[in-house]
Coordinates of N, CA, C and O in Angstrom, one line a residue:
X1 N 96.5 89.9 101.4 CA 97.0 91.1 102.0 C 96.3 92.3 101.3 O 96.1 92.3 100.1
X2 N 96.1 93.5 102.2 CA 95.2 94.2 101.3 C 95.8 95.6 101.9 O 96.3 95.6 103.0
X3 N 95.9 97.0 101.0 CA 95.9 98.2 101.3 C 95.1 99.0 102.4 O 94.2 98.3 102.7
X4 N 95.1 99.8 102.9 CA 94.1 100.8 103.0 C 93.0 101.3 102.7 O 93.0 102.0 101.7
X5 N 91.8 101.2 103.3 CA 90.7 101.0 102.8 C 90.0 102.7 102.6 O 89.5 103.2 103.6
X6 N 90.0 103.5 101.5 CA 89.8 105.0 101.4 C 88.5 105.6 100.1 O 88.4 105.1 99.1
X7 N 87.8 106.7 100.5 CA 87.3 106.8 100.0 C 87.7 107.8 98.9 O 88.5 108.8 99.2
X8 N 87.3 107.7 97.1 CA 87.9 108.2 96.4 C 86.2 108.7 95.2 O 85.0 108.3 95.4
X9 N 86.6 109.4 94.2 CA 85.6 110.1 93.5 C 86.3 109.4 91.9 O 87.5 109.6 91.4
X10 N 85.4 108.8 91.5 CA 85.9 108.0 90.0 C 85.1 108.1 89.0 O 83.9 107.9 89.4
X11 N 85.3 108.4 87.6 CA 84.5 108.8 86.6 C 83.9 107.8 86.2 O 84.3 106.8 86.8
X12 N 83.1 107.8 85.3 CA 81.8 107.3 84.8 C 82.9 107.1 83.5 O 83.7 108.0 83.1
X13 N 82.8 105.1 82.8 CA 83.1 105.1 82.0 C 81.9 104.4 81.1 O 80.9 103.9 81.5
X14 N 82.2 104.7 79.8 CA 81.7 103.4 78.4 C 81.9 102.2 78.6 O 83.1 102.0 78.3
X15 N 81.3 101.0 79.1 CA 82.1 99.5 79.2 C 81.1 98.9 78.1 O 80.0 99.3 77.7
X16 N 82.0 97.9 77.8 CA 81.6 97.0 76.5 C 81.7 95.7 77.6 O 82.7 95.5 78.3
X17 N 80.4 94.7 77.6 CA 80.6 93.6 78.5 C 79.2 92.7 78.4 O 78.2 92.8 77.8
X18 N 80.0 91.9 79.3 CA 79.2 90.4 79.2 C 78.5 90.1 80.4 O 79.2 89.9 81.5
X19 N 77.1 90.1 80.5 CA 76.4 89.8 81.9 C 76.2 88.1 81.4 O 76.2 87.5 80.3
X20 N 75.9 87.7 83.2 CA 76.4 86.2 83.1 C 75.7 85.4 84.6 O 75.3 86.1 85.6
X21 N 75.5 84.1 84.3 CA 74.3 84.2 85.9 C 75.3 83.2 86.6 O 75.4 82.1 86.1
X22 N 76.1 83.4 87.7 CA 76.7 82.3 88.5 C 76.0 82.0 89.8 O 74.9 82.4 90.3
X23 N 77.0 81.3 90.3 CA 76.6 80.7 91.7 C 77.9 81.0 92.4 O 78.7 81.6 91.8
X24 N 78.2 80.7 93.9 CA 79.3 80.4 94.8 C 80.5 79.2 94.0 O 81.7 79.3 93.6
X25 N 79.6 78.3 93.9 CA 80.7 77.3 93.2 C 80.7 77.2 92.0 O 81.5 76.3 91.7
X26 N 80.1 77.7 90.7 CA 80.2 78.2 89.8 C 81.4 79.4 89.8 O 82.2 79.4 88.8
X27 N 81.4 80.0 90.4 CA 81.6 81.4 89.6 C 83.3 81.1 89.2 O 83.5 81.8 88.2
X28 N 84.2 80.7 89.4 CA 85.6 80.8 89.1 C 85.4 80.0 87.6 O 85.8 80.5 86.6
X29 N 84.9 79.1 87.5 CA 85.0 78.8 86.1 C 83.7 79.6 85.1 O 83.8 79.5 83.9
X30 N 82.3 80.4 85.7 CA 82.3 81.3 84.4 C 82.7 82.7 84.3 O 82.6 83.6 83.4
X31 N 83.2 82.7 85.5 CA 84.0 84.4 85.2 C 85.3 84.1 84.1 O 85.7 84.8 83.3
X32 N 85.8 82.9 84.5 CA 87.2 82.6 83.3 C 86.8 82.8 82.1 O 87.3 83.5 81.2
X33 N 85.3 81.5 82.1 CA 84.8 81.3 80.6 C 84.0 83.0 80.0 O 84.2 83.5 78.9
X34 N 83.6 83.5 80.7 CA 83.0 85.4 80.3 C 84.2 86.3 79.9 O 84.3 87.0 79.0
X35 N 85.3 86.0 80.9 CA 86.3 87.0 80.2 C 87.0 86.3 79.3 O 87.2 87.0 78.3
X36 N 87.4 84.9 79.2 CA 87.4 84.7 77.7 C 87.0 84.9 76.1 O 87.5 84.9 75.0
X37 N 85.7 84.9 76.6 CA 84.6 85.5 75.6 C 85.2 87.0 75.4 O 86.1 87.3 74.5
X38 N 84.5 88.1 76.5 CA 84.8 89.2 76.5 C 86.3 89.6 75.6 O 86.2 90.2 74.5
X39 N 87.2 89.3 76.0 CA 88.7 89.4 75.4 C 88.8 88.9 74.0 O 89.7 89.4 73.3
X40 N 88.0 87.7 73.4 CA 88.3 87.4 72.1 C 86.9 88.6 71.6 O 87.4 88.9 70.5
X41 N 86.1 89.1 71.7 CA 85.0 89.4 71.3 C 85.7 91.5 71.3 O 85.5 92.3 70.4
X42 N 86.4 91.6 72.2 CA 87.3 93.1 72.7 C 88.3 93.1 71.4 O 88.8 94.1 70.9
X43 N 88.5 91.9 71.0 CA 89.7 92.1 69.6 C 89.4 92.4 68.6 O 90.4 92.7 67.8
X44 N 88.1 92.6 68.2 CA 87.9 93.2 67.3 C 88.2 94.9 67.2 O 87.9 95.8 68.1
X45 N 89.0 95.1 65.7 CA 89.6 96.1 65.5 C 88.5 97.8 65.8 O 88.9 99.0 66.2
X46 N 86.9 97.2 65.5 CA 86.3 98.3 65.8 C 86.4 98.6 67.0 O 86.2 99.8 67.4
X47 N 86.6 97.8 67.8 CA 86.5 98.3 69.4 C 87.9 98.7 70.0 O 88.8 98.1 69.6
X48 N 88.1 99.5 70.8 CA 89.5 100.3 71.7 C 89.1 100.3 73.0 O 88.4 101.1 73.7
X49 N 89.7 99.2 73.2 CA 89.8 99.3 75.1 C 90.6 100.2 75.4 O 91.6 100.7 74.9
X50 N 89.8 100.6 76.7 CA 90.6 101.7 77.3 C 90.9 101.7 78.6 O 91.1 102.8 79.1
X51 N 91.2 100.5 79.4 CA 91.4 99.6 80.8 C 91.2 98.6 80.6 O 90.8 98.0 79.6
X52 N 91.4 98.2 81.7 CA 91.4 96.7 82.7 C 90.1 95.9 82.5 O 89.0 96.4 82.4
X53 N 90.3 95.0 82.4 CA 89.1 93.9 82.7 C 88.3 94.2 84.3 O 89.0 94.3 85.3
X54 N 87.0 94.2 84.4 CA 86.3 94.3 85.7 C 85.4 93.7 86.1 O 84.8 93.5 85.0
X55 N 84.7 93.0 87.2 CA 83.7 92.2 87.2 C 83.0 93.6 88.0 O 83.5 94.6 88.5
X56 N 81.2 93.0 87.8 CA 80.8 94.2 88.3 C 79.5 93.2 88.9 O 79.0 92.4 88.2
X57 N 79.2 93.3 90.1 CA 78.4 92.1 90.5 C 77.2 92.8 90.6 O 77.2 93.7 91.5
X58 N 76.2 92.8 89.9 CA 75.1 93.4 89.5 C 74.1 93.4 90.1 O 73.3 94.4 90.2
X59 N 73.9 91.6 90.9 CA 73.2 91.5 91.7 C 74.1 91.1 93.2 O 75.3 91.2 93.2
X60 N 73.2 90.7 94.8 CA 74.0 90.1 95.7 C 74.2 89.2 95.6 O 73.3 88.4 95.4
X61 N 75.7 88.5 95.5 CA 75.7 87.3 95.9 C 75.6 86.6 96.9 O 75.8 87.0 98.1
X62 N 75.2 85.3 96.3 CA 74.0 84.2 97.5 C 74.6 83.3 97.4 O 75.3 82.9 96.4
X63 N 74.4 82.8 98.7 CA 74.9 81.3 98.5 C 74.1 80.4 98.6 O 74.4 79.3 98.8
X64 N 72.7 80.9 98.2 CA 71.7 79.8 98.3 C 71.3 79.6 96.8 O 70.4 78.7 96.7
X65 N 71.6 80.0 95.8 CA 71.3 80.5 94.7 C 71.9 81.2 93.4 O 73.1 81.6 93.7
X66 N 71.4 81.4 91.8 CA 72.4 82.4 91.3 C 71.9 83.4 91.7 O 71.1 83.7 92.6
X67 N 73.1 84.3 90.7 CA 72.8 85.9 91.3 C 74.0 86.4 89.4 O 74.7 85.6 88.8
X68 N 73.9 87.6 89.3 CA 74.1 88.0 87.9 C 75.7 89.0 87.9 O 75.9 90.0 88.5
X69 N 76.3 88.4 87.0 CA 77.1 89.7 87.6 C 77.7 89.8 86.1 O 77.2 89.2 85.2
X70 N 78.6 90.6 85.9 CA 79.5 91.1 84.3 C 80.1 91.5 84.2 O 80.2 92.5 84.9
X71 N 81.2 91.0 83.3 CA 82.7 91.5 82.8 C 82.4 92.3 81.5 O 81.6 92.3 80.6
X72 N 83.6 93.0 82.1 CA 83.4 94.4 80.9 C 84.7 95.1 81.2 O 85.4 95.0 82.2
X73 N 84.8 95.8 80.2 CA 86.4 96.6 79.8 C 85.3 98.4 79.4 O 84.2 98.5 79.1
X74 N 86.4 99.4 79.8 CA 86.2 100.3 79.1 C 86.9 100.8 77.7 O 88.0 100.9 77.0
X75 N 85.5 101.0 77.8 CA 86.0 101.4 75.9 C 85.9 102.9 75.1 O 84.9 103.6 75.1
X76 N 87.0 103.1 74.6 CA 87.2 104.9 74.3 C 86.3 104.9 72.9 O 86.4 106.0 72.3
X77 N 85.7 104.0 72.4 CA 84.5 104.5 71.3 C 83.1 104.6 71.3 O 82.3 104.5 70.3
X78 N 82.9 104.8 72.7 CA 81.7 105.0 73.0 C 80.6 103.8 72.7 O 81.0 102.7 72.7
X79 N 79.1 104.0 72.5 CA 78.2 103.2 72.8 C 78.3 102.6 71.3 O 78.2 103.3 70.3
X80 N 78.6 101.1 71.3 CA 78.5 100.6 70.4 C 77.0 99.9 69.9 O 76.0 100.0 70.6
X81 N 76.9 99.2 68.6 CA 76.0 98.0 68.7 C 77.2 96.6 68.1 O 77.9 96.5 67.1
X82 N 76.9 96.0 69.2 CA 77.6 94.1 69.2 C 76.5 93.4 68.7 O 75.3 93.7 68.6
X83 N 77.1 92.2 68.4 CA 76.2 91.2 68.2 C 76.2 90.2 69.9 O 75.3 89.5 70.3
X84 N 77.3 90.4 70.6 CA 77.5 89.6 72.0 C 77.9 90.5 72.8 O 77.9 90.0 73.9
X85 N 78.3 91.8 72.8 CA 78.5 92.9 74.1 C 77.6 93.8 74.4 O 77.3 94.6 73.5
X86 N 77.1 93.8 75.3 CA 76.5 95.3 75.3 C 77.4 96.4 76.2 O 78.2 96.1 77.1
X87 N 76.9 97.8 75.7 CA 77.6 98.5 75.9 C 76.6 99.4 76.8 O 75.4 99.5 76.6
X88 N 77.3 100.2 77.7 CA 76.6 100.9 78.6 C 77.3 101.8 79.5 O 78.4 101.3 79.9
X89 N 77.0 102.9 80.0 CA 78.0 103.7 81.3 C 77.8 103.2 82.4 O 76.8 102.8 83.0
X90 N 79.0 103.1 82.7 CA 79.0 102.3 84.2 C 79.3 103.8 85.0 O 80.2 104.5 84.8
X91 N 78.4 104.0 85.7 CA 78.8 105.3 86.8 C 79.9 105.4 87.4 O 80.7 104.5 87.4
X92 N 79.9 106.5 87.9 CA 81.2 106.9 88.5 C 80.6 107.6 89.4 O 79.3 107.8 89.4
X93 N 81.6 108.3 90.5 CA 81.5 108.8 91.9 C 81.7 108.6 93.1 O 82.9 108.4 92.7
X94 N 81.8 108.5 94.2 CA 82.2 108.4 95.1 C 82.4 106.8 95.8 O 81.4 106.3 96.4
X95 N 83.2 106.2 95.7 CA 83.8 104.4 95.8 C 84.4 104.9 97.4 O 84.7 106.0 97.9
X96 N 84.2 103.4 98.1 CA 85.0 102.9 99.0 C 86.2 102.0 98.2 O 85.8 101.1 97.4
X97 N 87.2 102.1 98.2 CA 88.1 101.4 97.9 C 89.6 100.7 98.3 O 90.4 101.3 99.1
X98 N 89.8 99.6 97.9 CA 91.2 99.4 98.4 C 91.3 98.2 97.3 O 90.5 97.7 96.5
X99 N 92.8 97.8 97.6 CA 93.6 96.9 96.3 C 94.0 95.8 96.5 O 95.2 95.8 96.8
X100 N 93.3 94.6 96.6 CA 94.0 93.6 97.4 C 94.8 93.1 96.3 O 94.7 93.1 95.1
X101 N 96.1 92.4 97.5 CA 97.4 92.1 96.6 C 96.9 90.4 97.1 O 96.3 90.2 98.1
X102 N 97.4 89.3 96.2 CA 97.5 87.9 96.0 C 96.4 87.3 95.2 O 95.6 87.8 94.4
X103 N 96.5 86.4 95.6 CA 95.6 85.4 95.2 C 93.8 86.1 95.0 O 93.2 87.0 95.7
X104 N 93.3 85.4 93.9 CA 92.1 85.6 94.0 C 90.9 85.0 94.9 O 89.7 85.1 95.0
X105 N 92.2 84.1 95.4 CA 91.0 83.0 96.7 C 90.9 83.9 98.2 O 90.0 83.5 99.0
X106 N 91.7 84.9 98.4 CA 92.3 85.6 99.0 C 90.7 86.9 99.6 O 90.3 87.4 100.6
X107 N 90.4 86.9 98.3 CA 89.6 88.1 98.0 C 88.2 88.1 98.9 O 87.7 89.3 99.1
X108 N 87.7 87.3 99.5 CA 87.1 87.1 100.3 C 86.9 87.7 101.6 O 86.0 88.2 102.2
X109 N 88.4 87.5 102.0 CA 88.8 88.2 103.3 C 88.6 90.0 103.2 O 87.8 90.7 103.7
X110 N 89.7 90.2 102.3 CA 89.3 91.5 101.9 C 87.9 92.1 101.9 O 87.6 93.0 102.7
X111 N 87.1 91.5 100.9 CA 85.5 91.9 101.3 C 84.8 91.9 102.6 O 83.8 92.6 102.7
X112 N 85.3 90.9 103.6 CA 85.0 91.1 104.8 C 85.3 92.6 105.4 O 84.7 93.4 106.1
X113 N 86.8 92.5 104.9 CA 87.5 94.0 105.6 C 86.5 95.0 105.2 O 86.2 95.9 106.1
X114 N 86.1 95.0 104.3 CA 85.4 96.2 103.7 C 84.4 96.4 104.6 O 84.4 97.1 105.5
X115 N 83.3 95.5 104.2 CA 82.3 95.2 105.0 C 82.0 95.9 106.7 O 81.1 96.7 107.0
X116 N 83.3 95.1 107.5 CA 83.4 95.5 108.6 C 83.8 97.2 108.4 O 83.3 97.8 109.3
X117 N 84.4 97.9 107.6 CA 85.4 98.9 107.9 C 83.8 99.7 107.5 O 83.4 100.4 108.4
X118 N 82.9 99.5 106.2 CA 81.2 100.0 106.0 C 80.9 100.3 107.8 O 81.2 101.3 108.3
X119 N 80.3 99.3 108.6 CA 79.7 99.3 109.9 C 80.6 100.0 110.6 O 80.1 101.1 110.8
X120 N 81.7 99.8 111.0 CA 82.4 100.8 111.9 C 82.2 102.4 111.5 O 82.0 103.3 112.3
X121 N 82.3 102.5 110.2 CA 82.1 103.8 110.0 C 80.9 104.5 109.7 O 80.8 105.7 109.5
X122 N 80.1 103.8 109.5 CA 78.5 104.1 109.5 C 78.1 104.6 107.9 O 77.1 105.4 107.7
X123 N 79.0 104.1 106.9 CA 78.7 104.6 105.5 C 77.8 103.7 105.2 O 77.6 102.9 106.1
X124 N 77.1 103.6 103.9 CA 76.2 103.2 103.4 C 76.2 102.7 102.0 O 76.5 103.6 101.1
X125 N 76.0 101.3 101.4 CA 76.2 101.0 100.1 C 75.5 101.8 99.1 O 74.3 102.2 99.5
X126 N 75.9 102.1 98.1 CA 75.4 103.0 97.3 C 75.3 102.5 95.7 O 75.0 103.2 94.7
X127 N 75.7 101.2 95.7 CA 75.5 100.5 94.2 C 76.5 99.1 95.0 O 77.0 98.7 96.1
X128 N 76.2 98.6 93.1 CA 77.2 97.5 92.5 C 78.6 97.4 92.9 O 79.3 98.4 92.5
X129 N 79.3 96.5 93.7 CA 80.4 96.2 93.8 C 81.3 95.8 92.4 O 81.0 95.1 91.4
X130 N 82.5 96.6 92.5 CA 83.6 96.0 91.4 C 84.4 95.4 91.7 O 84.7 95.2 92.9
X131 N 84.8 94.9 90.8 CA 86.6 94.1 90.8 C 87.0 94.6 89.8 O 86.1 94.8 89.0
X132 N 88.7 95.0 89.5 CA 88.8 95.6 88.7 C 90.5 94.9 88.4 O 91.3 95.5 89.0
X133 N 90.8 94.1 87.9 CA 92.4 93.0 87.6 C 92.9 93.8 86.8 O 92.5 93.9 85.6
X134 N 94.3 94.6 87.7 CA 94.7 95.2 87.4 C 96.4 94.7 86.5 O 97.3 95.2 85.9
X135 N 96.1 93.5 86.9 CA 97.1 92.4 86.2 C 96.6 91.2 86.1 O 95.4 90.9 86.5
X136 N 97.2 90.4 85.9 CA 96.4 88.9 85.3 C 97.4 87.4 85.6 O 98.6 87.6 85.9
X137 N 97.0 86.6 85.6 CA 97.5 85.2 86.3 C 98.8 85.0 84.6 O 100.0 85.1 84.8
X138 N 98.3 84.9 83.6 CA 99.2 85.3 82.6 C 100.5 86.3 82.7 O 101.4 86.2 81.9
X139 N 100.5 87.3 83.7 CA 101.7 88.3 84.0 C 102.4 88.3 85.1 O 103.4 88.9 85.0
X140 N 102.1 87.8 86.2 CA 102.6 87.7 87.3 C 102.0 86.5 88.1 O 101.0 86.1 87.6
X141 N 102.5 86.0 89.3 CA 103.1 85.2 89.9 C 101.7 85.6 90.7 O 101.4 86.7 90.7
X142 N 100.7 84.3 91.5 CA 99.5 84.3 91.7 C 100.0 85.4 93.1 O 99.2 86.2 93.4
X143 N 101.1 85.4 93.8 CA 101.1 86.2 95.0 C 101.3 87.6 94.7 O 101.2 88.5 95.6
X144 N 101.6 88.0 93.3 CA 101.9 89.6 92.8 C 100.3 90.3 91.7 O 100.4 91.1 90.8
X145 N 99.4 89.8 92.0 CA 98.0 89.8 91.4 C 97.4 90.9 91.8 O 96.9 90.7 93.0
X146 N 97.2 91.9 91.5 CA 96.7 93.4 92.2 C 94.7 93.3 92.0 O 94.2 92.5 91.1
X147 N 94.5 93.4 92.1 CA 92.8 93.4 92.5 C 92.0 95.0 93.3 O 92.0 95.1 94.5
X148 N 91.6 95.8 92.6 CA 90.9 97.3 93.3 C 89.7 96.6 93.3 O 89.0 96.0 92.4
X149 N 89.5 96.8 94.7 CA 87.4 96.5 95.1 C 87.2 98.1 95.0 O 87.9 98.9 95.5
X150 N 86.0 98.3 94.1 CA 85.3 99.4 94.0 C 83.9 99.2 94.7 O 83.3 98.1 94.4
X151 N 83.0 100.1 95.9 CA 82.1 100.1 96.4 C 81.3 101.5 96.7 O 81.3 102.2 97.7
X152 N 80.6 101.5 95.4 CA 79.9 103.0 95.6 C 79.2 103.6 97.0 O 78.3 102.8 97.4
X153 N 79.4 104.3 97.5 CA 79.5 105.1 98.8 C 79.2 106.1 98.9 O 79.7 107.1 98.4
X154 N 77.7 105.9 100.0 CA 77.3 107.3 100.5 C 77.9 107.5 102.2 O 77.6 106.9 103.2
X155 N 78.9 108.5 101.9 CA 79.6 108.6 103.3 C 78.5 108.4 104.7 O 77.3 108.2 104.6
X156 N 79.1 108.6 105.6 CA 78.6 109.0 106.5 C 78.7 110.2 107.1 O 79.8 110.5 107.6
X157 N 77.8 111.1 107.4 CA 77.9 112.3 107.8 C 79.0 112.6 108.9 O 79.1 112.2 110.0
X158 N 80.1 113.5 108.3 CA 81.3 113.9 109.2 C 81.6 114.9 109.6 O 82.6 115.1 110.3

């Protein structure tokens, strides 16, 4: 089940993160194994998260093939040097967005919605798709799981 699908203007953060090469049927177990990483590697004291965990699909995903994508947190100490994160601005500005509630198997549908809701309105991809887990399978109950799809967006002339 998913919210309303609206366009919004979002800042440019610092992310500390982990790029990673999956597949279709890969990906649930190395997005686990990346933000596991990411999260014990985020504990160190030099580093201050400053949000949520996000996947950021860097490349398209295929289903014929890998394709690259990375987890990363923002971080309020700016550009670090890691020995395993790198750090970088992830842009900000004008997203298509909406927040799907449930399950992460769920999330599919949702991206269709988007998808279709892009063509009906004649907007235009404008970057990297996000996911942005705005709670976690550790805090709530798999049907109470909040999920923001971020989709940088060049409107369509209105």
């Amino acid at each position: 089940m998913s919210s309303e699908i609206t366009i919004e203007t979002v800042p440019s953060h610092v992310v500390a993160g982990i790029e990673f090469s999956t597949t279709m049927q890969t990906l649930p177990a190395d997005m686990s194994g990346a933000i596991g990483t990411l999260l014990t590697e985020t504990a160190d004291p030099a580093i201050t998260v400053a949000g949520p965990v996000m996947a950021v699909y860097t490349e398209e995903m295929r289903t014929d093939g890998p394709w690259k994508c990375e987890v990363c947190v923002p971080v309020a100490n700016g550009l670090i040097d890691h020995p395993v994160l790198a750090t970088h601005e992830l842009a900000g500005g004008r997203v298509a967005t909406v927040t799907h509630h449930g399950a992460y198997s769920g999330l599919k549908a949702t991206y269709n919605d988007v998808f279709d809701w892009f063509s009906e309105h004649g907007h235009t991809y404008a970057g990297a798709p996000r996911e942005i887990y705005l709670n976690t399978p550790g805090e709530v109950a798999e049907a109470e799981l909040l999920t923001r799809l971020e989709f940088p967006v060049v409107p369509a002339a209105e």
